Coordinates of C-alpha atoms in Angstrom, one line a residue:
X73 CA -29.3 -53.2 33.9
X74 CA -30.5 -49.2 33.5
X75 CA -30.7 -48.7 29.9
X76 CA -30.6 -45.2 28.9
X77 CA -33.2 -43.5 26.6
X78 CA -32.3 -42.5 23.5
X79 CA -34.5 -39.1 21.9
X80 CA -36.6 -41.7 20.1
X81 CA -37.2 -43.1 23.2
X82 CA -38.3 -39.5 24.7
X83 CA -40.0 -38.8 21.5
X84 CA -42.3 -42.5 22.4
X85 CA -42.9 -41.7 25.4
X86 CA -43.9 -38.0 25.4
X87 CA -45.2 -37.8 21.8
X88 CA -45.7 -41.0 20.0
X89 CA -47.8 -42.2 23.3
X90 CA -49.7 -39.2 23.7
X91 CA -50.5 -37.6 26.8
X92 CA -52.2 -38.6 29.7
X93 CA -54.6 -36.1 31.2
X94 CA -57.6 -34.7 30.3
X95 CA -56.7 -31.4 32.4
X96 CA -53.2 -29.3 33.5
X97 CA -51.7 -29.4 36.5
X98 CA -52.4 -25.7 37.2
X99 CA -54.7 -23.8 35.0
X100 CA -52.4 -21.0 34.5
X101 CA -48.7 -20.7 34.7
X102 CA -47.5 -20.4 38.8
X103 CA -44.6 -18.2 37.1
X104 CA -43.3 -16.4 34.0
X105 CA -41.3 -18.3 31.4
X106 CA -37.3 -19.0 32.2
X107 CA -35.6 -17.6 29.5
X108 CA -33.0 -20.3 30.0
X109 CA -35.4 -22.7 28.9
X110 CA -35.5 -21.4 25.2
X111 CA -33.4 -22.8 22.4
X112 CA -32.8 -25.9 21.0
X113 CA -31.4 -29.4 22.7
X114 CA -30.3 -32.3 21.6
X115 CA -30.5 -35.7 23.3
X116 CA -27.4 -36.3 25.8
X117 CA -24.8 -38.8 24.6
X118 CA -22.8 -40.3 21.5
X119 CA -25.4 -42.9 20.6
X120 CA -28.3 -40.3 20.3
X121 CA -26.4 -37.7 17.9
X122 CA -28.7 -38.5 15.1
X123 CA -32.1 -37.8 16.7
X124 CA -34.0 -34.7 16.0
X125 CA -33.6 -31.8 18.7
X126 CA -36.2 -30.4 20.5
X127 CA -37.0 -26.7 20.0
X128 CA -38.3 -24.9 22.9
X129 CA -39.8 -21.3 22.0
X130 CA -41.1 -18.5 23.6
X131 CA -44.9 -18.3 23.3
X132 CA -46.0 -15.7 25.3
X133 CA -44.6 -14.3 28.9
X134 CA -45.8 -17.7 30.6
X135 CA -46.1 -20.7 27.3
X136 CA -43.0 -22.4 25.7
X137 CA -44.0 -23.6 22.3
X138 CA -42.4 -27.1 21.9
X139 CA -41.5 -28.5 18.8
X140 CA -39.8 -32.1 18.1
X141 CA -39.8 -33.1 14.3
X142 CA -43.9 -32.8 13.4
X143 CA -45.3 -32.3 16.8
X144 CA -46.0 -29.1 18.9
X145 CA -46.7 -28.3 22.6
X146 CA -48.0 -25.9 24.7
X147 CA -46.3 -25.8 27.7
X148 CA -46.4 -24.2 31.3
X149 CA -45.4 -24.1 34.9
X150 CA -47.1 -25.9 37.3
X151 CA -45.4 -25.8 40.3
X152 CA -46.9 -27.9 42.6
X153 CA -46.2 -29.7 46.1
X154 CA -42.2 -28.3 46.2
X155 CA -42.1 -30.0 42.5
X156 CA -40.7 -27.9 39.4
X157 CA -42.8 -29.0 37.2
X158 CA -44.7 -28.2 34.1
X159 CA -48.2 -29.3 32.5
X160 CA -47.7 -30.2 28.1
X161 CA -50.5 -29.5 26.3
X162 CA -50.6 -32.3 22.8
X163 CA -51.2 -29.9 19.9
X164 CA -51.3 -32.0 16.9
X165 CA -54.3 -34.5 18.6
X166 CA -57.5 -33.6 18.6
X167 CA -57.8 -34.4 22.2
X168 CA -55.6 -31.7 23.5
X169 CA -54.1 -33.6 26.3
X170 CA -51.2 -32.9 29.0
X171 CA -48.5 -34.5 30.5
X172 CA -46.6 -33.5 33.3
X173 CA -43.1 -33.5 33.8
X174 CA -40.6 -32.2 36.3
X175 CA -37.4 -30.2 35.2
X176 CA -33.7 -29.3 36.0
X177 CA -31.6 -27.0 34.3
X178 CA -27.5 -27.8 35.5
X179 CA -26.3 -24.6 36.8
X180 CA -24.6 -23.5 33.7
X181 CA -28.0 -23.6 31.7
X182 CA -26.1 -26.2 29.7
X183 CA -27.9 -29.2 30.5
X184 CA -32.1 -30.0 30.9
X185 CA -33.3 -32.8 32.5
X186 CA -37.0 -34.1 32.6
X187 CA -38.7 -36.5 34.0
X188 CA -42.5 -37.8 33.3
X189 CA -44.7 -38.5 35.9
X190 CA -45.9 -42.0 35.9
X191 CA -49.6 -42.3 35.6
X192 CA -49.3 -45.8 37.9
X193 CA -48.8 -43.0 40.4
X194 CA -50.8 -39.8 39.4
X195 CA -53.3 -42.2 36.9
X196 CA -55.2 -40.9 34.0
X197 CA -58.4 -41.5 36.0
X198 CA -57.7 -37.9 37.6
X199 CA -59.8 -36.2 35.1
X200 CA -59.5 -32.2 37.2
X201 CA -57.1 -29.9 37.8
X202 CA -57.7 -30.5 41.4
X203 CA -57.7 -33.8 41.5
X204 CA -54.1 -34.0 39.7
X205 CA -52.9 -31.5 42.4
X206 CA -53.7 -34.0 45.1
X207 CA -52.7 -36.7 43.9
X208 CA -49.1 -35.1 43.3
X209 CA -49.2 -33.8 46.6
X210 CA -49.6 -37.1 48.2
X211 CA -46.8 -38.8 46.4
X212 CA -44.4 -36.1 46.2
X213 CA -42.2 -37.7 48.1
X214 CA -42.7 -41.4 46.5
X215 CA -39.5 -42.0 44.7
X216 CA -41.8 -44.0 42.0
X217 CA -43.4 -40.8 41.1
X218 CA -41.3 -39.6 38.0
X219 CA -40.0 -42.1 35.2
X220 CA -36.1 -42.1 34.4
X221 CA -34.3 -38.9 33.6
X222 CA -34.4 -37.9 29.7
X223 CA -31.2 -35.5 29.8
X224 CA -30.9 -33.0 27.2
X225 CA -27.6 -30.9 26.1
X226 CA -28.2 -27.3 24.9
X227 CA -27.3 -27.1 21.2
X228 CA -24.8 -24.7 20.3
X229 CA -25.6 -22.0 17.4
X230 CA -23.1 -23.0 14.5

């Protein structure tokens, strides 16, 4: 049985869990911010209505600023291996670790949908930039790669 992940559940695994690695994807964005991107989205479906929305802000030309309730995140795009991804920097830890996720926008900007990648694939042992690159390289194409889809709905202004 799939069971589908509420925001809390998102908010464990990205937030509550901490990141993974000790370095980013890419070291600087591979392109500018998509302005699509920016706004605020709530968790997809009836059940998850009362979670908190995730705020995604415009940092600079190439950083989102992420906020969900009391954490932040420094955000970027790391394309790598064919993969739209991007590397998360943890601002509230001390440790200032990423995680890297992969996202889709639905082609009316409506609808974000990310998906970790699994350190049992890409482990936490890769401690460089580098060595995260190849490691996502080689299993690009392992459908084990990325944990289930988190889907988002973009919240309309009231």
């Amino acid at each position: 049985m799939k069971t589908k992940l509420s925001f809390v559940g998102f908010a464990a695994v990205l937030f509550l869990s901490g990141c993974d690695y000790d370095a980013p994807l890419t070291a600087t964005a591979t392109h500018p911010i998509d302005a699509r991107l920016v706004g605020d989205w709530i968790p997809a479906g009836k059940e998850e209505e009362k979670d908190s929305p995730m705020h995604v802000r415009r940092w600079d030309d190439n950083t989102y600023a992420i906020a969900i309730e009391n954490d932040i995140y420094r955000t970027w795009h790391s394309d790598c291996a064919g993969l739209a991804l991007v590397s998360a920097q943890d601002l509230n830890s001390d440790e200032r670790k990423f995680c890297l996720y992969t996202w889709a926008l639905s082609p009316d900007g409506a609808q974000l949908t990310l998906r970790r990648v699994r350190t049992e694939v890409v482990p936490d042992a890769a401690k460089t930039t580098a060595a995260l690159q190849a490691a996502v390289k080689a299993n690009a194409a392992n459908p084990k790669l990325l944990d289930e889809p988190l889907v988002f709905q973009r919240q309309l202004k009231k």
